[in-house]
mmCIF file of N, CA and C in Angstrom:
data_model
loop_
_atom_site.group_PDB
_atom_site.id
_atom_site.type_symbol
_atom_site.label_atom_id
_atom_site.label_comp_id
_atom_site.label_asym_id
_atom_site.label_seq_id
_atom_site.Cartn_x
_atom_site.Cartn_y
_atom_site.Cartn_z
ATOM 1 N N UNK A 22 11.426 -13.877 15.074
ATOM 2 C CA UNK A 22 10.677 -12.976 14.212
ATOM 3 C C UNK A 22 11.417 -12.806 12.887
ATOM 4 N N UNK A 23 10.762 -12.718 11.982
ATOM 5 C CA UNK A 23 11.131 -13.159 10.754
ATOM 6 C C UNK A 23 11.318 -11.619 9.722
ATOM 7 N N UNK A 24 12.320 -11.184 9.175
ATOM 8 C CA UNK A 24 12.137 -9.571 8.763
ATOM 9 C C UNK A 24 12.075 -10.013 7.299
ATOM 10 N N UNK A 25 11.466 -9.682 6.970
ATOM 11 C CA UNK A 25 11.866 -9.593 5.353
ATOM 12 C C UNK A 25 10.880 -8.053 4.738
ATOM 13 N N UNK A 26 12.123 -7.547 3.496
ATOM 14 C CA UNK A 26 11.734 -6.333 3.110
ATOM 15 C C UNK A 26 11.622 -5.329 3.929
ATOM 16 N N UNK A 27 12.242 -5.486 5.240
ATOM 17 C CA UNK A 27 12.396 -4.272 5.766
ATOM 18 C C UNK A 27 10.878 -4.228 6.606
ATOM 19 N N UNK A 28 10.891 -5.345 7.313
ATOM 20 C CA UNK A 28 9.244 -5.851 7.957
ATOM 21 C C UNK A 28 9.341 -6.959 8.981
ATOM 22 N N UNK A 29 8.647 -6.626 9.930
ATOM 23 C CA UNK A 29 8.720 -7.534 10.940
ATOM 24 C C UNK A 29 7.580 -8.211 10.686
ATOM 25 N N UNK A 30 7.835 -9.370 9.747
ATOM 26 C CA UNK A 30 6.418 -10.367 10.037
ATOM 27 C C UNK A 30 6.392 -10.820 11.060
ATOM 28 N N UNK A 31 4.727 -10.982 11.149
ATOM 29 C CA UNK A 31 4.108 -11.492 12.601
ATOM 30 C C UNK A 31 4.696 -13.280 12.630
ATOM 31 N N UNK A 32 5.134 -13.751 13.791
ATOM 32 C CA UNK A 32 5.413 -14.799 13.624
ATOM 33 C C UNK A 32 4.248 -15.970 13.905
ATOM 34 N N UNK A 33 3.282 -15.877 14.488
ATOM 35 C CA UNK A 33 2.173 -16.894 14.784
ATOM 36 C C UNK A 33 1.569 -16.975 13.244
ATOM 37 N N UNK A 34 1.249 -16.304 12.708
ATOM 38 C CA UNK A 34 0.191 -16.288 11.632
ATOM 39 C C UNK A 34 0.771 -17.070 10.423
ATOM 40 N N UNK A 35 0.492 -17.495 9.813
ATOM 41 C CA UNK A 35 0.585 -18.311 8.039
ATOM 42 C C UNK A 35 1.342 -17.582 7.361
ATOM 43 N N UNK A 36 2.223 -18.061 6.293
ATOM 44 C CA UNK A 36 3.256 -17.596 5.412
ATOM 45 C C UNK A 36 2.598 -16.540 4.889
ATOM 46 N N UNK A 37 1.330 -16.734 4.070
ATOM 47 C CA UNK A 37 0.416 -16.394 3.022
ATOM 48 C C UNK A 37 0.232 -14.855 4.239
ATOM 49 N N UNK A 38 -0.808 -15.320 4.968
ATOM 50 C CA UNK A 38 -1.055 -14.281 5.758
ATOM 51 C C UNK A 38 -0.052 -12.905 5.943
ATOM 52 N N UNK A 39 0.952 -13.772 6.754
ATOM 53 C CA UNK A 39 1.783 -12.860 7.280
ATOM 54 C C UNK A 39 2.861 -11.849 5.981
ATOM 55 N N UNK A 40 2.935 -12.477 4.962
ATOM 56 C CA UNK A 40 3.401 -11.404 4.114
ATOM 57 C C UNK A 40 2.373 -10.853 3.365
ATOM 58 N N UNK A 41 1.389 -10.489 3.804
ATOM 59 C CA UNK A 41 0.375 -9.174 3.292
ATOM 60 C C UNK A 41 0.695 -8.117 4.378
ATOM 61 N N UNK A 42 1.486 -8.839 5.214
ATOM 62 C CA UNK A 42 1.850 -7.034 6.170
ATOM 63 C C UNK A 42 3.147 -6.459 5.746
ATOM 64 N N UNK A 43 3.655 -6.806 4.042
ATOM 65 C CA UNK A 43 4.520 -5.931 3.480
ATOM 66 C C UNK A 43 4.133 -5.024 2.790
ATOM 67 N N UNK A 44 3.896 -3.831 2.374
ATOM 68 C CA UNK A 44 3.230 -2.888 1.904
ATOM 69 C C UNK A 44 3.249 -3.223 0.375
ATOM 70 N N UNK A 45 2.676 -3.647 -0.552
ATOM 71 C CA UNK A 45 2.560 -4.048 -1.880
ATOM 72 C C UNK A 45 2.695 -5.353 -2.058
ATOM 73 N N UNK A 46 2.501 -6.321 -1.079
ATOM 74 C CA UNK A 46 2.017 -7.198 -1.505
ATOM 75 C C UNK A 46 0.775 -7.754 -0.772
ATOM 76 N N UNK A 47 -0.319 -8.495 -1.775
ATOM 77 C CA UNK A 47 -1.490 -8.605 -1.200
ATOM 78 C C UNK A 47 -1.683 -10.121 -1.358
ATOM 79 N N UNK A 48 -3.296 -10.647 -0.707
ATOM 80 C CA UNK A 48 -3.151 -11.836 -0.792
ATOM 81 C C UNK A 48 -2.694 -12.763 -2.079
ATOM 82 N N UNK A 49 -3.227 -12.433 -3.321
ATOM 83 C CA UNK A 49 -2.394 -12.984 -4.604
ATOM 84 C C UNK A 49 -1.045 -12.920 -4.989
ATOM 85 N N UNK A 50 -0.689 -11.836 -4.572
ATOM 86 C CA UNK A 50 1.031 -11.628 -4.515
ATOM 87 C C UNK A 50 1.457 -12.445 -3.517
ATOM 88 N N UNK A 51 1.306 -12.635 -2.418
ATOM 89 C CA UNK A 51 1.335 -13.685 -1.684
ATOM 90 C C UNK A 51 1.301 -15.232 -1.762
ATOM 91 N N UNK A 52 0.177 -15.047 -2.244
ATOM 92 C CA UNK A 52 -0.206 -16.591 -2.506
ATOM 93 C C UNK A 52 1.083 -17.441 -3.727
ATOM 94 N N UNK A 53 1.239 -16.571 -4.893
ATOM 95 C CA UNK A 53 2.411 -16.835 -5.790
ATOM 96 C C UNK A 53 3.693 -17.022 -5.279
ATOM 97 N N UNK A 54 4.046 -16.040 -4.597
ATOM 98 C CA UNK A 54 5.740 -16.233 -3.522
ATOM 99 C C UNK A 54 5.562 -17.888 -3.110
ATOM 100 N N UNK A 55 4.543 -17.869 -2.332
ATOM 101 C CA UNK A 55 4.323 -19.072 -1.600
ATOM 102 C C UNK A 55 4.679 -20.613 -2.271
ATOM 103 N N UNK A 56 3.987 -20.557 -3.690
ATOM 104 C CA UNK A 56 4.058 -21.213 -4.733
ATOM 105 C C UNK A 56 5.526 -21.278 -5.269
ATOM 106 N N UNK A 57 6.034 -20.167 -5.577
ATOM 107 C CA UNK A 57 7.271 -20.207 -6.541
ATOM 108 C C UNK A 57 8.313 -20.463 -5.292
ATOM 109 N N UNK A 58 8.015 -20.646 -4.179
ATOM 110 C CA UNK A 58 9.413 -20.882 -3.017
ATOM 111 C C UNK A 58 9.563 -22.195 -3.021
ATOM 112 N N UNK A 59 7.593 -22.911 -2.562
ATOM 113 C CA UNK A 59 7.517 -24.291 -2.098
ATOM 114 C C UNK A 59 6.893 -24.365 -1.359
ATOM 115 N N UNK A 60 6.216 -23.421 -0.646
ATOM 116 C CA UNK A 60 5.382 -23.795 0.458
ATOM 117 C C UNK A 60 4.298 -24.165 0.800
ATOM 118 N N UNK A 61 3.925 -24.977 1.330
ATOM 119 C CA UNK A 61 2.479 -25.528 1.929
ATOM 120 C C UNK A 61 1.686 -24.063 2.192
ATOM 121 N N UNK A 62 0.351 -24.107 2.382
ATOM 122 C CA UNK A 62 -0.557 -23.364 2.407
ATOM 123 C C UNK A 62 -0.607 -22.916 3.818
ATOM 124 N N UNK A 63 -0.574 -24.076 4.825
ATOM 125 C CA UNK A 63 -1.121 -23.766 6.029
ATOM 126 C C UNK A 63 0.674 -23.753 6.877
ATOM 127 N N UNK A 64 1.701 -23.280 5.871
ATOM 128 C CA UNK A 64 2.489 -22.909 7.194
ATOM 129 C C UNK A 64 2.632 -21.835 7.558
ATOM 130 N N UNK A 65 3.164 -22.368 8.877
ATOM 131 C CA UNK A 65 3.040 -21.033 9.869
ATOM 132 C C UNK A 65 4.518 -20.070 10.108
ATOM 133 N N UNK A 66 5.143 -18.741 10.377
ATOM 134 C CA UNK A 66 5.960 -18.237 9.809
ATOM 135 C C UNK A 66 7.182 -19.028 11.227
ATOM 136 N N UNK A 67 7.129 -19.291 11.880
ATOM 137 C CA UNK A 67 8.085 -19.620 12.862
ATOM 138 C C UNK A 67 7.920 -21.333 13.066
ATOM 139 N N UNK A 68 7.588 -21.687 11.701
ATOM 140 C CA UNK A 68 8.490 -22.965 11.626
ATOM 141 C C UNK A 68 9.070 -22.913 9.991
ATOM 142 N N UNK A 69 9.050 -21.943 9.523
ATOM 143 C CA UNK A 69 9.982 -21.937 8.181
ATOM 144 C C UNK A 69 11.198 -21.702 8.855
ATOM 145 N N UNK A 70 12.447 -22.891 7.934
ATOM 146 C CA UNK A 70 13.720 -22.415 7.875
ATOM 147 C C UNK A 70 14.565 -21.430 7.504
ATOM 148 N N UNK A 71 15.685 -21.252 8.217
ATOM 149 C CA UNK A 71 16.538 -19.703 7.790
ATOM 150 C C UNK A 71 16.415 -19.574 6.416
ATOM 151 N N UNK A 72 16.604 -21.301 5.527
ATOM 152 C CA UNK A 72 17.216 -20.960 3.861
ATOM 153 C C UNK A 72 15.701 -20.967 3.225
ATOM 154 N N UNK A 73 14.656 -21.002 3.898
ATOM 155 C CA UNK A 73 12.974 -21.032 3.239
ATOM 156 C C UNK A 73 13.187 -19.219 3.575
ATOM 157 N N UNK A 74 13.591 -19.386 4.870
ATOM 158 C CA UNK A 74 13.314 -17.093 4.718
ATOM 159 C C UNK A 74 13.618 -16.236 3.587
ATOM 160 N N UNK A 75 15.336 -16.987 3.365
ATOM 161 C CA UNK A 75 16.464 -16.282 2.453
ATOM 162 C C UNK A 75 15.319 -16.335 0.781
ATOM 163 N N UNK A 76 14.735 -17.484 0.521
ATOM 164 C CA UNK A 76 14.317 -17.610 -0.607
ATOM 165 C C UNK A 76 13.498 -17.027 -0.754
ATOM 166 N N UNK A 77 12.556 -16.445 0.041
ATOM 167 C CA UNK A 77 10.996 -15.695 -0.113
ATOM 168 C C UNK A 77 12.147 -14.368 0.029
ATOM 169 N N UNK A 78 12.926 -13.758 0.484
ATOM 170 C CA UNK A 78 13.149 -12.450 0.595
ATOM 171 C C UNK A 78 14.165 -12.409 -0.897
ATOM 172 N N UNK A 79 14.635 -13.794 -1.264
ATOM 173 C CA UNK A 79 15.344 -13.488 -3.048
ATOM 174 C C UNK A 79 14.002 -13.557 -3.831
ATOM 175 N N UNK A 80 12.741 -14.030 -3.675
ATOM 176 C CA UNK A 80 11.821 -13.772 -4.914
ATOM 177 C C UNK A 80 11.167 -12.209 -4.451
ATOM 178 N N UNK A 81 10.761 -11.418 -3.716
ATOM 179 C CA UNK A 81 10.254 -10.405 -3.554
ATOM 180 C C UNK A 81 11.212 -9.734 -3.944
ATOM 181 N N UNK A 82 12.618 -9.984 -4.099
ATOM 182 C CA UNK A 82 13.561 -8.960 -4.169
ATOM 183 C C UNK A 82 13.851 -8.520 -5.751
ATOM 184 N N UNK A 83 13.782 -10.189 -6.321
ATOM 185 C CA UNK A 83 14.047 -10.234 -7.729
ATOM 186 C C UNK A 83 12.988 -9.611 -9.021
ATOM 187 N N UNK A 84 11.163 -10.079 -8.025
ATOM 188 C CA UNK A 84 10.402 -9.793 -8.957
ATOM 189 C C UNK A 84 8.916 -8.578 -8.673
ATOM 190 N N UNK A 85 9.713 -8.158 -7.135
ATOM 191 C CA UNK A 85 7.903 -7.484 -6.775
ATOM 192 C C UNK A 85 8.629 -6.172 -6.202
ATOM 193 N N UNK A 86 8.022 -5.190 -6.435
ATOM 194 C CA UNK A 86 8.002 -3.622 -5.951
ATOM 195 C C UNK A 86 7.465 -3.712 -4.546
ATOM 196 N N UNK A 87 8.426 -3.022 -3.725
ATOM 197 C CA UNK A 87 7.603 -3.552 -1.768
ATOM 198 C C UNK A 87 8.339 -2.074 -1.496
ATOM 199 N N UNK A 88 7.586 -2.035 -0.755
ATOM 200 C CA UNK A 88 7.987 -0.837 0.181
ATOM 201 C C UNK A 88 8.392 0.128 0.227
ATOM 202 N N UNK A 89 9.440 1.080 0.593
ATOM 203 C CA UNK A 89 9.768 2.452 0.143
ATOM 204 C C UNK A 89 10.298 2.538 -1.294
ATOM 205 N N UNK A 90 10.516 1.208 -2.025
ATOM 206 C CA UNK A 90 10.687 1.805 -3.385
ATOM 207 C C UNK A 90 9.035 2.270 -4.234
ATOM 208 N N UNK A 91 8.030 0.742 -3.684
ATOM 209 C CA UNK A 91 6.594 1.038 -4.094
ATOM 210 C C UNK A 91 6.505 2.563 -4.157
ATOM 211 N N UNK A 92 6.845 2.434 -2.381
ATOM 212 C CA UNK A 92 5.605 4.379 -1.953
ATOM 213 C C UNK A 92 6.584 5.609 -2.641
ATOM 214 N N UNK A 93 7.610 5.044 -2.487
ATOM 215 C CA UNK A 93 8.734 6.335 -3.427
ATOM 216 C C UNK A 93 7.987 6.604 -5.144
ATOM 217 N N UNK A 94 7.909 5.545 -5.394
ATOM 218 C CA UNK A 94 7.287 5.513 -7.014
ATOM 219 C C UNK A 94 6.078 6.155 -7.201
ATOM 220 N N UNK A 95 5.209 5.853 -5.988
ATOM 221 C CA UNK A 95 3.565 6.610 -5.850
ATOM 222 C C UNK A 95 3.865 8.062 -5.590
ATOM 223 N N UNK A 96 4.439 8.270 -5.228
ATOM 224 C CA UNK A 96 4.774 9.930 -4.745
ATOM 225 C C UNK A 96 5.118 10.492 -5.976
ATOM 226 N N UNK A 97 6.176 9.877 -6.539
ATOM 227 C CA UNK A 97 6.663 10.472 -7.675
ATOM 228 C C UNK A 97 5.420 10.424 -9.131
ATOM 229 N N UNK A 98 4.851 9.222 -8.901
ATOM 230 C CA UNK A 98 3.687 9.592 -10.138
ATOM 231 C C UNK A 98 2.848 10.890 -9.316
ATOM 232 N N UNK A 99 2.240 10.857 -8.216
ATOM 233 C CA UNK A 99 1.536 12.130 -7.889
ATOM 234 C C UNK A 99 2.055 13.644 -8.002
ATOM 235 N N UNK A 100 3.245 13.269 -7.956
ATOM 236 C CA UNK A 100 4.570 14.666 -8.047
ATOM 237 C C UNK A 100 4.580 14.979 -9.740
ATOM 238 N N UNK A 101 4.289 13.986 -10.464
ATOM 239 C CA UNK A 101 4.424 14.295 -12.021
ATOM 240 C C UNK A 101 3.242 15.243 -12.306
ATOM 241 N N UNK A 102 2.123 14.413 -12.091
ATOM 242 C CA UNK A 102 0.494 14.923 -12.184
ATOM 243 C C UNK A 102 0.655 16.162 -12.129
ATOM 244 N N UNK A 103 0.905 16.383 -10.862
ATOM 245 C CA UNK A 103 0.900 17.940 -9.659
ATOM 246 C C UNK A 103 1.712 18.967 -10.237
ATOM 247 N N UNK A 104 2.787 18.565 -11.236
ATOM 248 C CA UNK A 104 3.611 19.217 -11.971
ATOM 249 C C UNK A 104 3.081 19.669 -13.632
ATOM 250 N N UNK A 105 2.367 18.442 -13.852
ATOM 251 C CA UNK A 105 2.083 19.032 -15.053
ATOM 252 C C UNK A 105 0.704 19.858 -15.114
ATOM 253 N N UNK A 106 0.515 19.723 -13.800
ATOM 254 C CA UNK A 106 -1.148 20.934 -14.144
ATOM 255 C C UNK A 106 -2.566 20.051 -14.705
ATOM 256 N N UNK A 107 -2.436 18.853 -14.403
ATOM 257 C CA UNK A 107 -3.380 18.385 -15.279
ATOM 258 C C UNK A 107 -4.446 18.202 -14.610
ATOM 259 N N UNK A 108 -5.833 17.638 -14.867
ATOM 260 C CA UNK A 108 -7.105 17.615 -13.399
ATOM 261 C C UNK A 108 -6.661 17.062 -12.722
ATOM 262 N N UNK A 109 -6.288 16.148 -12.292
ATOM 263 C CA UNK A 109 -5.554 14.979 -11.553
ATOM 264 C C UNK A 109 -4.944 15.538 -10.576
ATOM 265 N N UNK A 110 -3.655 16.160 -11.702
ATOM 266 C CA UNK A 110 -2.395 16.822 -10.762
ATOM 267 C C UNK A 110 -3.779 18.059 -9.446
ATOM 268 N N UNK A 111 -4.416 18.875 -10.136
ATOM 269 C CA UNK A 111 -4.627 19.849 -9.611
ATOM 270 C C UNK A 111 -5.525 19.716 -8.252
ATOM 271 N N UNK A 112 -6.777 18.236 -8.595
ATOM 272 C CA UNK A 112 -7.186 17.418 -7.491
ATOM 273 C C UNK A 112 -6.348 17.478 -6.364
ATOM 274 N N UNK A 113 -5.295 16.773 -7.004
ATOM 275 C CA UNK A 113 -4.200 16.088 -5.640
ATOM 276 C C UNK A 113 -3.471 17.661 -5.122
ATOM 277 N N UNK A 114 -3.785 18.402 -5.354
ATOM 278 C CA UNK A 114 -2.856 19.746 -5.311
ATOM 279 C C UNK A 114 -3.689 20.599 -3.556
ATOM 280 N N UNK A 115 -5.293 20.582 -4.446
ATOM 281 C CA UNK A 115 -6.317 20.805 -3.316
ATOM 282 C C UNK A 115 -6.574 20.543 -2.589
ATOM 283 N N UNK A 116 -6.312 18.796 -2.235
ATOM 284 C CA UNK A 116 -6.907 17.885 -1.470
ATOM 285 C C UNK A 116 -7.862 17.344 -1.496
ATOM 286 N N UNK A 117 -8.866 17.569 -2.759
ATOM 287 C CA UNK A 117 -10.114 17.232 -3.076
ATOM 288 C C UNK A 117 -10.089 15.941 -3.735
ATOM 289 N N UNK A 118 -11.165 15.162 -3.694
ATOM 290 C CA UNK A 118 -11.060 13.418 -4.539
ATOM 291 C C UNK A 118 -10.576 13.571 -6.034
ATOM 292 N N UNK A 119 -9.816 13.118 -6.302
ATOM 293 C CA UNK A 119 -9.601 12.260 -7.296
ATOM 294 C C UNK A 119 -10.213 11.887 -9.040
ATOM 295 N N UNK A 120 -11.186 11.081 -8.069
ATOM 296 C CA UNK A 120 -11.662 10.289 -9.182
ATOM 297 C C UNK A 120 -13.236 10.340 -9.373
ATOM 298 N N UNK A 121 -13.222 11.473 -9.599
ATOM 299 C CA UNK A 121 -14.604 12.010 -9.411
ATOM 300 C C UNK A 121 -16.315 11.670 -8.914
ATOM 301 N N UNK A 122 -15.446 12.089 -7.965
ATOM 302 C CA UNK A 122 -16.710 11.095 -6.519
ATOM 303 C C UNK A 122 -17.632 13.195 -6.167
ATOM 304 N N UNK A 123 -18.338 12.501 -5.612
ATOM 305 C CA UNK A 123 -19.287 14.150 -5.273
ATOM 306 C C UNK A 123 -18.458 14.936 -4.274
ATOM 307 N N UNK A 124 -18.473 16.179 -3.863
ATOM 308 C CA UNK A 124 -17.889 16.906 -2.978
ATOM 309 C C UNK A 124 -18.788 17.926 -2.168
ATOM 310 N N UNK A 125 -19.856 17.860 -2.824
ATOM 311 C CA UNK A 125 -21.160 19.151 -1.768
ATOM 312 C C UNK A 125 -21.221 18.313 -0.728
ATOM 313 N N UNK A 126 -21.687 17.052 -0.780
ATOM 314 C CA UNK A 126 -21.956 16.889 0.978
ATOM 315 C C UNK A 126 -20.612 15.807 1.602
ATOM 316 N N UNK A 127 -20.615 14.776 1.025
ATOM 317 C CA UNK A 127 -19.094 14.065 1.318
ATOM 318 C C UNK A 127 -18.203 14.308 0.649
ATOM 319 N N UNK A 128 -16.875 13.733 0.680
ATOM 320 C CA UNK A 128 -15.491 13.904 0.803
ATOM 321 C C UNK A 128 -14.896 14.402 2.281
ATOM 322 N N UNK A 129 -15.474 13.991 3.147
ATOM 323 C CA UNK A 129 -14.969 14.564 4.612
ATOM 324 C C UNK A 129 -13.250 13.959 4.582
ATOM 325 N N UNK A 130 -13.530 12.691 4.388
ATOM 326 C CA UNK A 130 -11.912 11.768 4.019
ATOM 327 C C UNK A 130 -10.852 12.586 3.889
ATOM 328 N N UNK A 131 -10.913 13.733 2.601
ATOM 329 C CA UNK A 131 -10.008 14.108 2.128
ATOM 330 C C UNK A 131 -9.766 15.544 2.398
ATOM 331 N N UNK A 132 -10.937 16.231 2.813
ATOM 332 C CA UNK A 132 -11.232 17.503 2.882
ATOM 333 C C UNK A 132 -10.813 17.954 4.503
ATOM 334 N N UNK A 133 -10.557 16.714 4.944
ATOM 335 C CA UNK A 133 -10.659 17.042 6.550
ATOM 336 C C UNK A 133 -12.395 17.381 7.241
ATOM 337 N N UNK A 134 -12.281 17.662 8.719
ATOM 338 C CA UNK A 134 -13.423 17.885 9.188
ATOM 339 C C UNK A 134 -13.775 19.618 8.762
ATOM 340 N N UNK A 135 -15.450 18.926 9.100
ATOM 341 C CA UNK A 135 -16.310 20.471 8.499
ATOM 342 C C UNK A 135 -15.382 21.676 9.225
ATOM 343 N N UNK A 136 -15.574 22.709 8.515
ATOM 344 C CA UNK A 136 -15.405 24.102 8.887
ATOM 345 C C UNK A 136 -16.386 24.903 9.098
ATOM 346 N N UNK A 137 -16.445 25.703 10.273
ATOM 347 C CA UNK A 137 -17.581 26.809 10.238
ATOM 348 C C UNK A 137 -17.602 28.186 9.526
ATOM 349 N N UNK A 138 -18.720 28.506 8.799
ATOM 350 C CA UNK A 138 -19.112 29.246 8.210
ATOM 351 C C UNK A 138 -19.086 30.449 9.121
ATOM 352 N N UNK A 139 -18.519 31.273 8.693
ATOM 353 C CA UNK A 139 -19.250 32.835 9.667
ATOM 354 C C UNK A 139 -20.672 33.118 9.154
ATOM 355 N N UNK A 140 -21.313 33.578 9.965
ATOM 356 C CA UNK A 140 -22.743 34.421 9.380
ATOM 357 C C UNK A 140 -23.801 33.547 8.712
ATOM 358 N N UNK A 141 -23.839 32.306 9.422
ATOM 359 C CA UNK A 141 -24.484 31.305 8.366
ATOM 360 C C UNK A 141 -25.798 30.731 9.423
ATOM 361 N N UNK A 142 -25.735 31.011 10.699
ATOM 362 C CA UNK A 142 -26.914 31.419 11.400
ATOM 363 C C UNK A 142 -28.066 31.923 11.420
ATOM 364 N N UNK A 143 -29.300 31.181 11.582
ATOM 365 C CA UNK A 143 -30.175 31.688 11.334
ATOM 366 C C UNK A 143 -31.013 31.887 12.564
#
């Protein structure tokens, strides 16, 4: 089993594949590593060599944001927002959407499940 970034890639599945289960990188970020290492399209992660591992974990290291530094960075832009008071910040403050999607009948996502009304019986 193959770790890179602090990740247990799956070992049956494709190079390409299997590093989209690092948190910030997706199939195009992927697909480029793949490219800038050397690799064929259709290999599979448990027949790459130790020094093919070492090289995909020196290009993610050298040029792509992965993992608790990514989600550390996302927190901290939401922590700025939330600080400066702005709609955004104050959204993310409530728990309410974002990016201005409707809220009378959906947003269950974010709002959590319905609540009951007292006295709303008829």
């Amino acid at each position: 089993m193959a770790r890179i970034a602090g990740v247990n890639i799956p070992t049956n599945k494709g190079v390409q594949i299997a590093l989209t289960y690092i948190h910030g990188i997706g199939p195009a970020k992927a697909k480029s590593i793949c490219e800038t290492v050397g690799l064929a399209s259709e290999t599979r992660v448990n027949g790459l060599s130790d020094a093919e591992v070492v090289r995909i974990r020196e290009v993610i290291d050298a040029d792509h944001m992965v993992e608790g530094d990514l989600r550390r960075d996302t927190a901290m832009n939401i922590k700025r927002l939330m600080d400066l008071g702005c709609y955004r910040g104050l959204r993310h403050r409530r728990g309410l959407p974002v990016r201005g999607q409707r809220t009378h009948t959906n947003a269950r996502t974010r709002k959590g499940p319905a609540k009951a009304i007292a006295g709303k019986k008829k």
